[in-house]
Coordinates of C-alpha atoms in Angstrom, one line a residue:
X135 CA -7.5 -3.7 18.5
X136 CA -5.7 -0.5 19.1
X137 CA -4.9 1.5 15.9
X138 CA -1.6 3.4 15.8
X139 CA -0.7 6.1 13.4
X140 CA 2.6 7.0 11.8
X141 CA 3.7 9.6 9.3
X142 CA 4.0 8.3 5.7
X143 CA 7.5 8.9 4.2
X144 CA 9.0 12.2 5.0
X145 CA 5.6 13.9 5.2
X146 CA 3.6 15.0 8.2
X147 CA 0.6 13.0 7.1
X148 CA -0.4 10.5 9.8
X149 CA -2.0 7.3 8.6
X150 CA -3.0 4.0 10.2
X151 CA -0.8 1.0 9.6
X152 CA -3.7 -0.8 8.0
X153 CA -5.4 0.9 5.1
X154 CA -8.8 0.0 3.7
X155 CA -8.7 -0.8 0.0
X156 CA -11.8 0.0 -2.0
X157 CA -11.0 -1.8 -5.3
X158 CA -13.8 -4.3 -4.3
X159 CA -16.4 -1.5 -3.7
X160 CA -18.8 -2.5 -6.5
X161 CA -19.7 -5.6 -8.5
X162 CA -19.1 -4.2 -12.0
X163 CA -16.1 -6.4 -12.6
X164 CA -18.0 -9.6 -11.8
X165 CA -16.6 -9.9 -8.2
X166 CA -16.5 -7.5 -5.2
X167 CA -18.9 -6.2 -2.6
X168 CA -22.3 -4.6 -3.1
X169 CA -23.1 -1.3 -1.5
X170 CA -24.4 -2.8 1.8
X171 CA -21.4 -5.0 2.2
X172 CA -19.0 -2.2 1.3
X173 CA -20.7 0.1 3.8
X174 CA -20.4 -2.5 6.6
X175 CA -16.7 -2.9 5.9
X176 CA -16.2 0.8 5.9
X177 CA -18.0 1.2 9.2
X178 CA -16.1 -1.7 10.8
X179 CA -12.8 -0.2 9.7
X180 CA -13.6 3.3 11.0
X181 CA -14.8 1.9 14.3
X182 CA -11.5 0.1 14.7
X183 CA -9.7 3.4 14.4
X184 CA -8.6 3.2 10.7
X185 CA -8.2 6.5 8.9
X186 CA -6.5 5.6 5.6
X187 CA -8.6 4.8 2.5
X188 CA -7.1 3.7 -0.9
X189 CA -9.0 3.9 -4.2
X190 CA -8.5 4.8 -7.8
X191 CA -10.4 6.6 -10.5
X192 CA -11.2 3.5 -12.6
X193 CA -11.9 1.0 -9.7
X194 CA -15.2 -0.6 -10.7
X195 CA -15.8 2.1 -13.3
X196 CA -15.8 4.9 -10.7
X197 CA -18.1 3.3 -8.3
X198 CA -15.4 2.8 -5.7
X199 CA -14.6 6.5 -5.5
X200 CA -18.3 7.5 -5.5
X201 CA -19.2 5.1 -2.6
X202 CA -16.1 6.0 -0.6
X203 CA -17.0 9.7 -0.9
X204 CA -20.6 9.1 0.1
X205 CA -19.6 7.0 3.1
X206 CA -17.1 9.6 4.3
X207 CA -19.6 12.4 3.9
X208 CA -22.5 10.5 5.6
X209 CA -20.4 10.1 8.8
X210 CA -18.9 13.6 8.6
X211 CA -15.3 12.2 8.5
X212 CA -13.6 14.3 5.8
X213 CA -11.3 16.0 8.2
X214 CA -10.4 12.7 9.8
X215 CA -10.2 10.6 6.7
X216 CA -6.9 10.3 4.7
X217 CA -8.0 9.6 1.1
X218 CA -5.5 8.2 -1.5
X219 CA -6.6 7.9 -5.1
X220 CA -4.8 7.2 -8.4
X221 CA -4.8 8.2 -12.1
X222 CA -3.3 6.7 -15.3
X223 CA -5.7 4.1 -16.8
X224 CA -7.9 5.0 -19.7
X225 CA -11.7 4.7 -19.8
X226 CA -12.2 6.1 -23.4
X227 CA -11.3 3.8 -26.2
X228 CA -9.5 5.4 -29.1
X229 CA -8.6 8.5 -27.0
X230 CA -5.0 8.2 -26.0
X231 CA -5.1 11.4 -24.0
X232 CA -7.8 10.1 -21.7
X233 CA -5.2 7.9 -20.0
X234 CA -1.5 8.0 -19.3
X235 CA 0.6 10.3 -17.1
X236 CA 0.7 13.4 -19.2
X237 CA -0.4 16.8 -17.9
X238 CA -3.6 16.8 -20.0
X239 CA -4.8 13.5 -18.5
X240 CA -3.7 14.3 -14.9
X241 CA -5.7 17.6 -14.9
X242 CA -8.7 15.8 -16.4
X243 CA -8.5 12.9 -14.0
X244 CA -8.1 14.9 -10.8
X245 CA -11.2 16.9 -11.5
X246 CA -13.2 13.8 -12.2
X247 CA -11.9 12.1 -9.0
X248 CA -12.7 15.2 -6.9
X249 CA -16.3 15.2 -8.2
X250 CA -16.9 11.5 -7.6
X251 CA -15.3 11.7 -4.1
X252 CA -17.4 14.8 -3.3
X253 CA -14.4 16.6 -1.9
X254 CA -12.3 19.7 -2.8
X255 CA -9.0 18.0 -2.1
X256 CA -7.2 14.7 -2.2
X257 CA -4.8 13.8 0.6
X258 CA -2.5 11.6 -1.4
X259 CA -2.6 11.5 -5.2
X260 CA -0.7 8.7 -6.9
X261 CA 0.4 7.9 -10.4
X262 CA -1.1 4.4 -10.9
X263 CA 1.4 2.8 -13.3
X264 CA 4.4 4.0 -15.4
X265 CA 3.3 4.7 -18.9
X266 CA 6.8 4.4 -20.4
X267 CA 6.6 7.7 -22.4
X268 CA 5.7 10.7 -20.3
X269 CA 8.8 12.5 -18.9
X270 CA 9.1 12.4 -15.1
X271 CA 9.6 16.2 -15.2
X272 CA 6.1 16.7 -16.7
X273 CA 4.5 14.4 -14.1
X274 CA 6.3 16.1 -11.1
X275 CA 5.6 19.6 -12.3
X276 CA 1.9 18.9 -12.8
X277 CA 1.5 17.2 -9.4
X278 CA 3.3 20.1 -7.8
X279 CA 0.9 22.5 -9.5
X280 CA -2.0 20.6 -8.0
X281 CA -0.5 20.8 -4.6
X282 CA 0.0 24.6 -5.0
X283 CA -3.7 24.9 -6.2
X284 CA -4.8 23.1 -3.0
X285 CA -6.4 20.2 -4.8
X286 CA -3.8 17.7 -3.6
X287 CA -1.9 17.6 -0.3
X288 CA 0.8 14.9 -1.0
X289 CA 1.9 12.8 -4.0
X290 CA 3.1 9.3 -4.6
X291 CA 3.9 6.7 -7.3
X292 CA 2.5 3.2 -7.8
X293 CA 4.0 0.4 -9.9
X294 CA 6.9 2.2 -11.4
X295 CA 10.5 1.1 -12.0
X296 CA 12.9 1.8 -9.2
X297 CA 15.1 4.0 -11.4
X298 CA 12.0 6.1 -12.2
X299 CA 11.1 6.6 -8.6
X300 CA 14.7 7.7 -7.9
X301 CA 14.7 10.1 -10.8
X302 CA 11.3 11.5 -9.7
X303 CA 12.5 12.2 -6.2
X304 CA 15.7 13.8 -7.4
X305 CA 13.8 16.1 -9.8
X306 CA 11.5 17.1 -6.9
X307 CA 14.5 17.8 -4.6
X308 CA 16.5 19.8 -7.2
X309 CA 13.5 21.8 -8.5
X310 CA 11.7 22.4 -5.2
X311 CA 8.7 20.4 -6.2
X312 CA 6.4 18.5 -3.9
X313 CA 8.4 15.3 -3.0
X314 CA 7.2 11.7 -3.4
X315 CA 5.9 10.7 0.0
X316 CA 4.6 7.2 -0.9
X317 CA 5.2 4.3 -3.2
X318 CA 2.4 1.8 -3.7
X319 CA 3.7 -1.7 -4.6
X320 CA 2.9 -5.3 -4.4
X321 CA 4.5 -7.1 -1.5
X322 CA 3.9 -10.4 0.3
X323 CA 5.5 -13.6 1.3
X324 CA 4.9 -14.8 -2.3
X325 CA 6.2 -11.6 -3.9
X326 CA 9.4 -10.1 -2.3
X327 CA 11.1 -8.5 -5.3
X328 CA 10.7 -4.9 -3.8
X329 CA 13.3 -5.7 -1.1
X330 CA 16.2 -5.3 -3.5
X331 CA 15.6 -1.8 -4.8
X332 CA 12.4 -0.2 -3.5
X333 CA 12.9 -0.7 0.2
X334 CA 16.4 0.8 0.3
X335 CA 15.1 3.8 -1.8
X336 CA 12.0 4.2 0.5
X337 CA 13.9 4.1 3.7
X338 CA 16.7 6.5 2.5
X339 CA 14.8 8.9 0.4
X340 CA 11.6 9.5 2.3
X341 CA 8.9 7.5 0.5
X342 CA 6.8 5.2 2.7
X343 CA 5.7 2.0 1.0
X344 CA 1.9 1.2 0.8
X345 CA 1.6 -2.5 0.2
X346 CA -1.1 -3.9 -2.2
X347 CA -2.0 -7.6 -2.4
X348 CA -0.3 -8.5 0.9
X349 CA -2.2 -11.8 0.8
X350 CA -1.1 -12.5 -2.8
X351 CA -4.7 -12.1 -4.1
X352 CA -6.0 -14.3 -1.3
X353 CA -3.5 -17.2 -1.8
X354 CA -2.1 -16.7 1.6
X355 CA -5.5 -16.8 3.3
X356 CA -5.4 -20.6 3.0
X357 CA -8.5 -21.0 1.0
X358 CA -6.7 -22.3 -2.2
X359 CA -5.1 -25.7 -2.5
X360 CA -3.0 -27.3 -5.3
X361 CA -5.5 -30.0 -6.1
X362 CA -8.6 -28.0 -5.2
X363 CA -11.9 -28.6 -7.0
X364 CA -14.5 -26.0 -7.4
X365 CA -14.3 -22.2 -7.0
X366 CA -12.9 -21.0 -3.7
X367 CA -12.4 -17.4 -4.7
X368 CA -11.3 -14.9 -7.2
X369 CA -8.0 -16.6 -8.0
X370 CA -9.7 -19.7 -9.3
X371 CA -11.3 -17.6 -12.0
X372 CA -7.9 -16.4 -13.1
X373 CA -6.1 -19.8 -13.2
X374 CA -5.7 -19.4 -17.0
X375 CA -5.3 -15.7 -17.2
X376 CA -2.3 -13.9 -18.7
X377 CA -2.6 -11.1 -16.2
X378 CA 0.8 -11.0 -14.4
X379 CA -0.8 -9.9 -11.1
X380 CA -2.7 -13.2 -10.8
X381 CA 0.0 -15.7 -11.6
X382 CA 0.1 -17.1 -8.1
X383 CA -0.2 -20.9 -8.5
X384 CA 3.3 -22.3 -8.4
X385 CA 5.3 -25.0 -6.5
X386 CA 7.2 -22.3 -4.6
X387 CA 4.0 -20.6 -3.5
X388 CA 2.4 -23.8 -2.4
X389 CA 5.4 -24.4 -0.2
X390 CA 5.0 -21.0 1.3
X391 CA 1.3 -21.7 2.0
X392 CA 2.1 -25.0 3.7
X393 CA 4.7 -23.4 6.0
X394 CA 2.5 -20.4 6.7
X395 CA -0.3 -22.7 7.8
X396 CA 2.1 -24.4 10.3
X397 CA 3.3 -21.2 11.7
X398 CA -0.2 -19.8 12.0
X399 CA -1.3 -22.9 13.9
X400 CA 1.6 -22.6 16.3
X401 CA 0.6 -18.9 17.0
X402 CA -3.1 -19.7 17.3
X403 CA -3.8 -17.1 14.6
X404 CA -5.3 -17.2 11.1
X405 CA -3.0 -17.6 8.1
X406 CA -4.2 -14.2 6.8
X407 CA -3.3 -12.4 10.1
X408 CA 0.2 -13.9 10.1
X409 CA 0.9 -13.0 6.5
X410 CA -0.3 -9.4 7.1
X411 CA 1.7 -9.1 10.3
X412 CA 4.8 -10.2 8.5
X413 CA 4.4 -7.7 5.7
X414 CA 3.4 -4.8 8.0
X415 CA 6.5 -5.2 10.2
X416 CA 9.1 -5.4 7.4
X417 CA 11.5 -2.5 6.7
X418 CA 10.2 0.4 4.7
X419 CA 6.5 -0.5 5.1
X420 CA 4.3 2.5 6.0
X421 CA 0.8 0.9 5.6
X422 CA -0.8 -2.3 4.3
X423 CA -3.9 -2.1 2.1
X424 CA -6.6 -4.6 3.2
X425 CA -8.7 -5.8 0.3
X426 CA -11.3 -8.0 2.0
X427 CA -14.6 -8.7 0.1
X428 CA -16.5 -9.8 3.2
X429 CA -17.0 -8.3 6.6
X430 CA -15.8 -11.3 8.5
X431 CA -12.6 -11.3 6.4
X432 CA -12.0 -7.6 7.2
X433 CA -12.7 -8.2 10.9
X434 CA -10.1 -11.0 10.9
X435 CA -7.6 -8.8 9.0
X436 CA -8.0 -6.0 11.5
X437 CA -6.5 -8.2 14.2
X438 CA -3.2 -8.7 12.3
X439 CA -1.2 -6.3 14.4
X440 CA -2.4 -7.6 17.8
X441 CA 0.5 -10.0 18.2
X442 CA 4.2 -10.4 17.4
X443 CA 5.8 -13.2 15.3
X444 CA 8.7 -14.7 17.3
X445 CA 12.1 -14.6 15.6
X446 CA 12.3 -18.3 15.0
X447 CA 8.9 -18.5 13.3
X448 CA 9.7 -15.4 11.3
X449 CA 12.9 -17.0 10.1
X450 CA 11.0 -20.1 8.9
X451 CA 8.6 -17.9 6.8
X452 CA 11.5 -15.9 5.4
X453 CA 13.5 -19.1 4.5
X454 CA 10.6 -20.7 2.6
X455 CA 9.8 -17.5 0.7
X456 CA 13.4 -16.5 0.0
X457 CA 14.5 -16.1 -3.6
X458 CA 18.1 -15.7 -4.9
X459 CA 19.4 -12.2 -5.1
X460 CA 19.4 -11.0 -8.8
X461 CA 22.5 -9.4 -10.3
X462 CA 24.0 -7.1 -9.2
X463 CA 22.5 -7.6 -5.7
X464 CA 24.5 -10.8 -5.3
X465 CA 27.5 -8.5 -5.0
X466 CA 26.1 -6.5 -2.1
X467 CA 26.1 -9.2 0.5
X468 CA 28.8 -9.8 3.2
X469 CA 30.5 -12.4 1.0
X470 CA 31.7 -9.7 -1.4
X471 CA 31.5 -6.5 0.8
X472 CA 34.0 -7.7 3.4
X473 CA 36.6 -7.4 0.6
X474 CA 35.6 -3.7 0.4
X475 CA 36.1 -3.1 4.1
X476 CA 39.2 -5.2 4.4
X477 CA 37.5 -7.4 6.9
X478 CA 36.9 -4.7 9.5
X479 CA 33.4 -4.5 11.0
X480 CA 31.9 -1.5 9.2
X481 CA 28.4 -0.1 9.3
X482 CA 26.2 2.9 8.5
X483 CA 25.2 4.1 12.0
X484 CA 25.4 2.4 15.4
X485 CA 22.2 0.9 16.9
X486 CA 20.2 3.6 18.6
X487 CA 21.6 6.4 16.5
X488 CA 18.2 7.4 15.4
X489 CA 15.6 6.1 17.9
X490 CA 12.0 6.1 16.7
X491 CA 9.6 8.8 17.8
X492 CA 6.6 7.4 19.6
X493 CA 4.0 9.8 21.1
X494 CA 1.8 8.2 23.7
X495 CA 0.4 8.7 27.2
X496 CA -2.1 10.9 28.9
X497 CA -2.6 14.5 27.9
X498 CA -2.3 17.1 30.6
X499 CA -5.4 19.2 31.3
X500 CA -5.5 23.0 31.5
X501 CA -9.1 23.4 32.5
X502 CA -10.0 25.4 35.6
X503 CA -11.8 22.3 37.0
X504 CA -8.7 20.2 36.9
X505 CA -6.7 22.9 38.6
X506 CA -9.3 23.1 41.4
X507 CA -9.3 19.4 41.9
X508 CA -5.5 19.3 42.2
X509 CA -5.4 22.1 44.7

């Protein structure tokens, strides 16, 4: 495959469209990859041209950050690697300040992550989840201080309300703080809620979306079935969980799986590749995080951008996965909006107003040898 790189959000940070997720680096949680398997996936990703690595301070109790830092150092890749890590979750029972998004915890967490990663700076530092109590002003000021201190290059938000993301970006703009360059959110054919608020925010206010769980925790890989017996993977172990992130078995989702299987067969591609391709080519998406637990899964995932989904097949996937627009978004479609425009065709900007910037081709040479050959 040929890896391409794009800037994330309004930053100048160039990242590959497929990122390597490291939540599965380590077996402390009862599932995941051991060190050899994690290293093999890291190597395969790097050799495919990938440069974007996603982790978090508490993934597998810190093992994920530690291994990632070691793998990067062993291959001398720190200048090439773009490392994203996150803070928020608490690892110290009965100590409320060892978690959350307050200044005290952020300053503690960043030092711990830097130590585990074996680096002196983090390329993209993200709030992991909204804690409901810390003022956005405190979070943005603290992250801006880390940028000025050289410990962080860019900042982002993960799993926050859309209004909070908007407020954070407005605070950054008005006070001259480091702006939010990335949003990390769940998105897949089975989970399309971000299309209503987050995608418009991201495309208009400079925050590229990093997608987690693009395969709906493996559901869209095709290995799970409604009447399945036995344990096909991680989701089977969560069939009775109360964790909202693993509530994937539903009639709607089984219908999506069935249609995805048909589309994949028509394209001659795996179900996972088609599901990843659909996500990666949706509006607002900067990068898709791959969370494979086995090398063969990752190798298959890395081929997800080597083809295009024809419009008619894309329409079938979007129809089966569509959900009704929640209020007030039901008022923003053409049915109501034409009453605003008086029936006149009205738009934001004409097609081609802002063409994409793509840099490709052969570099010119300025060596004396090339000048002699050309003479």
